[in-house]
Amino acid sequence: MTVPEVRRFDYAHEFLAHAGAYLSAREAEHNLLLGLAGVLTTKPDLYGLAPYFAAVQREGAVIAAALRTPPHNLVLSEVAEPAAVDALATDVAEVFGELPGVLGPRDASVRFAELWSEATGRRAERAMAERIFRAATVHAPRGVPGSIRRATAGDRSLLVEWFEAFQDEAMGGRSFRPAEDAVDDYLTRGDDSGLYLWEDAEAVSLAGCGGPTPNGIRVGPVYTPPARRGRGYASALTAELTSLLLSSGRRFCFLFTDLANPTSNRIYQRIGYEPVSDVDEYRFE
């Protein structure tokens, strides 16, 4: 049997032409990879530095893929053969001298972290355990006052404030992108992608969506200020946004949850989201 071969690509459309079928066969698991690659097809300079696109193949068949938008983490696909992770670790080391972390399926991410630590001497620790969910139908909660509306440039200061709070709370302040840049990007997106607010006399909850895939779109982030929690606002907003996206022609909506937060995991399942797979994020010192 031949040794797995890593093939790099300079552009997102080349990467999708080669690995798109492999990724689309498990669209929910690969919603982040497909979404990022799709955005970079139309906005190749979105993150400034040149992205890393790679596919691992054996005898012409794709068995894994990876993507990185520096300075962010490497994102791994589902892996058809464990040897593909070893091949990717070697190739990534040739391209990048440093790496902040890796996000991917549990077995693949821990294997990559072990290999990276061995090669670089950088200690790896699991920063977050997440679960990917998918919804094809929605069960909206009843009795929640308020309604949804799309955020506009007039909401920018509030959106930036809430994005910063979300980054501090959900990501431990580890975001590589300023909240202002993220908000401005969302506000200029077209189609269904963007930011939405739930209003009950005033704005009380925030949800975003973006990263369209062939049949779906990713929902997130979702944030409600602490003083407004426990009233069903986030559930109602996520359900209504999901319904809007599905009614616009999307077959699925996807989202990531932190497994350390059982409340959010229960909430999303109540409104129609079903668990698909688990992914882990490892950070390197």
Short mmCIF file of C-alpha atoms in Angstrom, two decimals:
data_model
loop_
_atom_site.label_atom_id
_atom_site.label_comp_id
_atom_site.label_asym_id
_atom_site.label_seq_id
_atom_site.Cartn_x
_atom_site.Cartn_y
_atom_site.Cartn_z
CA MET A 1 0.00 0.00 0.00
CA THR A 2 1.30 3.44 -0.91
CA VAL A 3 2.21 6.07 1.69
CA PRO A 4 -0.39 8.85 2.20
CA GLU A 5 0.46 11.95 0.20
CA VAL A 6 -0.28 15.53 1.27
CA ARG A 7 -1.28 17.90 -1.48
CA ARG A 8 -1.40 21.64 -0.80
CA PHE A 9 -3.51 24.21 -2.60
CA ASP A 10 -3.03 27.94 -2.99
CA TYR A 11 -6.69 28.81 -3.39
CA ALA A 12 -9.96 27.77 -1.78
CA HIS A 13 -11.65 26.88 -5.05
CA GLU A 14 -8.80 24.47 -5.89
CA PHE A 15 -9.07 22.90 -2.45
CA LEU A 16 -12.84 22.42 -2.81
CA ALA A 17 -12.49 21.04 -6.33
CA HIS A 18 -10.18 18.35 -4.96
CA ALA A 19 -11.56 17.67 -1.47
CA GLY A 20 -15.09 19.07 -1.68
CA ALA A 21 -16.78 15.75 -2.39
CA TYR A 22 -15.02 14.11 0.57
CA LEU A 23 -16.05 16.95 2.87
CA SER A 24 -19.62 17.19 1.58
CA ALA A 25 -20.23 13.49 2.17
CA ARG A 26 -20.29 14.39 5.90
CA GLU A 27 -21.49 17.95 5.64
CA ALA A 28 -22.44 18.47 9.28
CA GLU A 29 -19.09 17.24 10.58
CA HIS A 30 -17.29 19.43 8.04
CA ASN A 31 -19.50 22.52 8.24
CA LEU A 32 -16.66 24.67 9.57
CA LEU A 33 -14.20 23.56 6.89
CA LEU A 34 -16.75 23.93 4.10
CA GLY A 35 -17.94 27.27 5.42
CA LEU A 36 -14.46 28.74 5.73
CA ALA A 37 -13.42 27.49 2.31
CA GLY A 38 -16.61 28.86 0.78
CA VAL A 39 -16.05 32.31 2.26
CA LEU A 40 -12.40 32.30 1.18
CA THR A 41 -13.47 31.46 -2.37
CA THR A 42 -15.09 34.88 -2.66
CA LYS A 43 -12.94 36.76 -0.10
CA PRO A 44 -9.44 35.26 -0.42
CA ASP A 45 -7.82 38.10 1.56
CA LEU A 46 -10.36 38.12 4.42
CA TYR A 47 -7.84 37.06 7.08
CA GLY A 48 -4.82 38.83 5.63
CA LEU A 49 -2.22 36.06 5.65
CA ALA A 50 -2.30 33.27 3.07
CA PRO A 51 -4.48 30.33 4.20
CA TYR A 52 -3.23 26.75 4.34
CA PHE A 53 -5.28 24.25 2.35
CA ALA A 54 -4.30 20.57 2.28
CA ALA A 55 -5.78 17.23 1.34
CA VAL A 56 -4.31 13.84 2.17
CA GLN A 57 -4.77 11.15 -0.43
CA ARG A 58 -3.80 7.54 -0.94
CA GLU A 59 -3.84 6.09 -4.44
CA GLY A 60 -5.77 9.14 -5.64
CA ALA A 61 -8.52 8.96 -3.00
CA VAL A 62 -8.89 11.72 -0.41
CA ILE A 63 -8.66 10.37 3.15
CA ALA A 64 -8.41 13.64 5.13
CA ALA A 65 -8.23 17.40 4.73
CA ALA A 66 -7.12 20.42 6.74
CA LEU A 67 -7.38 24.18 6.61
CA ARG A 68 -5.80 27.05 8.52
CA THR A 69 -6.33 30.80 8.35
CA PRO A 70 -3.29 32.21 10.22
CA PRO A 71 -3.06 33.13 13.03
CA HIS A 72 -5.95 30.81 13.96
CA ASN A 73 -5.93 27.11 14.80
CA LEU A 74 -5.51 24.33 12.29
CA VAL A 75 -8.88 22.69 11.51
CA LEU A 76 -8.91 18.95 10.77
CA SER A 77 -11.52 16.97 8.88
CA GLU A 78 -12.81 13.53 9.73
CA VAL A 79 -10.03 11.08 8.98
CA ALA A 80 -10.57 7.92 6.93
CA GLU A 81 -7.16 6.50 7.91
CA PRO A 82 -5.17 7.33 11.07
CA ALA A 83 -1.96 7.60 9.05
CA ALA A 84 -3.36 10.74 7.44
CA VAL A 85 -2.92 12.64 10.71
CA ASP A 86 0.78 11.76 10.81
CA ALA A 87 1.19 12.97 7.24
CA LEU A 88 -0.58 16.25 8.02
CA ALA A 89 1.48 16.84 11.17
CA THR A 90 4.68 16.49 9.14
CA ASP A 91 3.45 18.81 6.42
CA VAL A 92 2.12 21.47 8.79
CA ALA A 93 5.48 21.48 10.61
CA GLU A 94 7.19 22.23 7.30
CA VAL A 95 4.90 25.17 6.62
CA PHE A 96 4.50 26.68 10.10
CA GLY A 97 7.17 26.97 12.74
CA GLU A 98 4.55 27.77 15.36
CA LEU A 99 0.92 26.77 15.80
CA PRO A 100 -1.49 28.01 18.48
CA GLY A 101 -3.66 24.93 18.43
CA VAL A 102 -5.71 22.39 16.54
CA LEU A 103 -9.45 21.71 16.28
CA GLY A 104 -10.81 18.44 14.98
CA PRO A 105 -12.47 15.10 15.68
CA ARG A 106 -11.48 13.68 19.05
CA ASP A 107 -9.10 10.93 17.92
CA ALA A 108 -7.55 13.00 15.14
CA SER A 109 -7.01 16.10 17.27
CA VAL A 110 -5.38 14.26 20.18
CA ARG A 111 -3.12 12.37 17.78
CA PHE A 112 -2.08 15.59 16.05
CA ALA A 113 -1.46 17.25 19.43
CA GLU A 114 0.76 14.37 20.52
CA LEU A 115 2.76 14.48 17.30
CA TRP A 116 3.13 18.26 17.43
CA SER A 117 4.33 18.12 21.03
CA GLU A 118 6.88 15.44 20.19
CA ALA A 119 8.20 17.41 17.21
CA THR A 120 8.30 20.86 18.81
CA GLY A 121 8.56 20.28 22.53
CA ARG A 122 5.44 22.43 23.01
CA ARG A 123 3.11 21.10 25.68
CA ALA A 124 -0.46 20.54 24.50
CA GLU A 125 -3.60 20.75 26.61
CA ARG A 126 -7.24 20.31 25.73
CA ALA A 127 -8.81 23.75 25.82
CA MET A 128 -12.38 22.82 24.95
CA ALA A 129 -14.56 19.81 24.21
CA GLU A 130 -17.31 20.67 21.74
CA ARG A 131 -20.23 18.97 20.03
CA ILE A 132 -21.57 19.60 16.54
CA PHE A 133 -25.36 19.74 16.22
CA ARG A 134 -27.61 19.73 13.14
CA ALA A 135 -31.25 20.81 12.74
CA ALA A 136 -33.61 20.12 9.85
CA THR A 137 -36.77 21.15 11.72
CA VAL A 138 -37.51 23.59 14.53
CA HIS A 139 -39.62 23.43 17.69
CA ALA A 140 -39.98 27.04 18.77
CA PRO A 141 -40.47 27.69 22.50
CA ARG A 142 -43.77 29.26 23.50
CA GLY A 143 -44.50 32.24 25.65
CA VAL A 144 -41.23 34.13 25.15
CA PRO A 145 -41.94 37.84 24.73
CA GLY A 146 -40.25 39.72 21.93
CA SER A 147 -39.33 39.23 18.29
CA ILE A 148 -36.35 38.83 15.98
CA ARG A 149 -34.81 41.46 13.75
CA ARG A 150 -31.66 41.70 11.71
CA ALA A 151 -28.91 43.84 13.24
CA THR A 152 -27.77 46.94 11.37
CA ALA A 153 -24.87 49.37 11.48
CA GLY A 154 -26.83 51.39 14.04
CA ASP A 155 -26.37 48.51 16.49
CA ARG A 156 -22.60 48.37 16.04
CA SER A 157 -21.51 49.62 19.47
CA LEU A 158 -23.82 47.18 21.26
CA LEU A 159 -22.73 44.32 18.99
CA VAL A 160 -19.04 44.99 19.66
CA GLU A 161 -19.70 45.11 23.42
CA TRP A 162 -21.54 41.78 23.33
CA PHE A 163 -18.96 40.17 21.05
CA GLU A 164 -16.20 41.11 23.48
CA ALA A 165 -18.24 39.71 26.36
CA PHE A 166 -18.85 36.50 24.40
CA GLN A 167 -15.13 36.13 23.62
CA ASP A 168 -14.21 36.61 27.27
CA GLU A 169 -16.84 34.20 28.58
CA ALA A 170 -17.01 31.45 25.98
CA MET A 171 -13.48 31.58 24.61
CA GLY A 172 -11.51 32.75 27.64
CA GLY A 173 -10.44 35.83 25.69
CA ARG A 174 -8.55 33.63 23.21
CA SER A 175 -9.95 35.15 20.04
CA PHE A 176 -7.33 36.08 17.45
CA ARG A 177 -9.65 38.60 15.83
CA PRO A 178 -10.78 41.91 17.38
CA ALA A 179 -14.50 42.09 18.09
CA GLU A 180 -14.75 45.22 15.92
CA ASP A 181 -13.44 43.35 12.87
CA ALA A 182 -15.75 40.39 13.43
CA VAL A 183 -18.81 42.63 13.79
CA ASP A 184 -17.96 44.67 10.71
CA ASP A 185 -17.53 41.49 8.69
CA TYR A 186 -20.94 40.19 9.79
CA LEU A 187 -22.64 43.51 9.06
CA THR A 188 -21.38 43.54 5.47
CA ARG A 189 -22.33 39.96 4.61
CA GLY A 190 -25.09 39.33 2.14
CA ASP A 191 -27.84 36.76 1.82
CA ASP A 192 -28.76 34.99 5.08
CA SER A 193 -25.42 35.50 6.81
CA GLY A 194 -25.29 38.19 9.46
CA LEU A 195 -26.24 39.12 13.01
CA TYR A 196 -29.71 39.03 14.51
CA LEU A 197 -31.16 40.45 17.72
CA TRP A 198 -34.08 39.43 19.91
CA GLU A 199 -35.94 42.50 21.12
CA ASP A 200 -38.23 42.67 24.14
CA ALA A 201 -38.67 46.45 24.47
CA GLU A 202 -34.89 46.56 23.88
CA ALA A 203 -32.24 44.22 22.49
CA VAL A 204 -31.80 41.30 24.90
CA SER A 205 -30.01 38.56 22.96
CA LEU A 206 -27.68 38.12 19.97
CA ALA A 207 -27.19 35.36 17.41
CA GLY A 208 -25.09 35.20 14.27
CA CYS A 209 -24.95 32.94 11.26
CA GLY A 210 -22.52 32.43 8.42
CA GLY A 211 -20.23 30.00 6.67
CA PRO A 212 -22.74 28.58 4.17
CA THR A 213 -22.19 24.97 3.10
CA PRO A 214 -23.69 23.24 0.04
CA ASN A 215 -26.94 22.53 1.89
CA GLY A 216 -26.70 24.40 5.18
CA ILE A 217 -25.30 27.22 7.25
CA ARG A 218 -23.70 27.57 10.68
CA VAL A 219 -25.45 29.38 13.54
CA GLY A 220 -23.32 31.20 16.10
CA PRO A 221 -22.23 32.94 18.16
CA VAL A 222 -25.22 33.07 20.52
CA TYR A 223 -24.99 35.44 23.49
CA THR A 224 -27.33 36.85 26.13
CA PRO A 225 -26.07 39.26 28.81
CA PRO A 226 -26.12 37.65 32.28
CA ALA A 227 -28.87 39.97 33.58
CA ARG A 228 -31.18 38.82 30.76
CA ARG A 229 -30.67 35.07 31.07
CA GLY A 230 -33.19 32.51 32.23
CA ARG A 231 -36.08 34.04 30.28
CA GLY A 232 -35.86 31.96 27.10
CA TYR A 233 -34.52 34.75 24.89
CA ALA A 234 -31.59 32.78 23.45
CA SER A 235 -33.79 29.74 22.79
CA ALA A 236 -36.42 31.84 21.04
CA LEU A 237 -33.85 33.74 18.98
CA THR A 238 -31.96 30.62 17.92
CA ALA A 239 -35.20 28.84 17.02
CA GLU A 240 -36.54 31.79 15.01
CA LEU A 241 -33.23 32.32 13.22
CA THR A 242 -33.00 28.61 12.41
CA SER A 243 -36.57 28.70 11.07
CA LEU A 244 -35.75 31.70 8.87
CA LEU A 245 -32.68 29.98 7.47
CA LEU A 246 -34.51 26.72 6.76
CA SER A 247 -37.42 28.53 5.14
CA SER A 248 -34.96 30.41 2.90
CA GLY A 249 -33.94 27.11 1.31
CA ARG A 250 -31.29 25.70 3.63
CA ARG A 251 -31.77 22.00 4.34
CA PHE A 252 -29.82 22.13 7.58
CA CYS A 253 -28.48 24.47 10.23
CA PHE A 254 -25.39 23.60 12.26
CA LEU A 255 -23.95 24.85 15.52
CA PHE A 256 -21.16 24.07 17.98
CA THR A 257 -21.70 23.76 21.74
CA ASP A 258 -19.30 23.65 24.65
CA LEU A 259 -19.80 20.30 26.40
CA ALA A 260 -18.88 21.98 29.69
CA ASN A 261 -22.15 23.94 29.42
CA PRO A 262 -24.98 21.39 29.85
CA THR A 263 -27.62 24.14 29.82
CA SER A 264 -26.94 25.21 26.24
CA ASN A 265 -26.75 21.60 25.08
CA ARG A 266 -30.22 20.92 26.51
CA ILE A 267 -31.67 24.14 25.10
CA TYR A 268 -30.57 23.42 21.54
CA GLN A 269 -31.91 19.87 21.61
CA ARG A 270 -35.29 21.13 22.83
CA ILE A 271 -35.66 23.35 19.77
CA GLY A 272 -34.75 20.63 17.28
CA TYR A 273 -30.96 20.31 17.12
CA GLU A 274 -29.57 16.77 17.12
CA PRO A 275 -26.01 15.80 18.11
CA VAL A 276 -23.76 14.69 15.26
CA SER A 277 -20.16 14.38 16.47
CA ASP A 278 -17.65 15.62 19.04
CA VAL A 279 -14.60 17.76 18.35
CA ASP A 280 -11.78 18.84 20.64
CA GLU A 281 -9.59 21.92 20.64
CA TYR A 282 -5.99 21.57 21.81
CA ARG A 283 -3.79 24.54 22.55
CA PHE A 284 0.00 24.51 22.38
CA GLU A 285 2.02 26.47 24.91
#
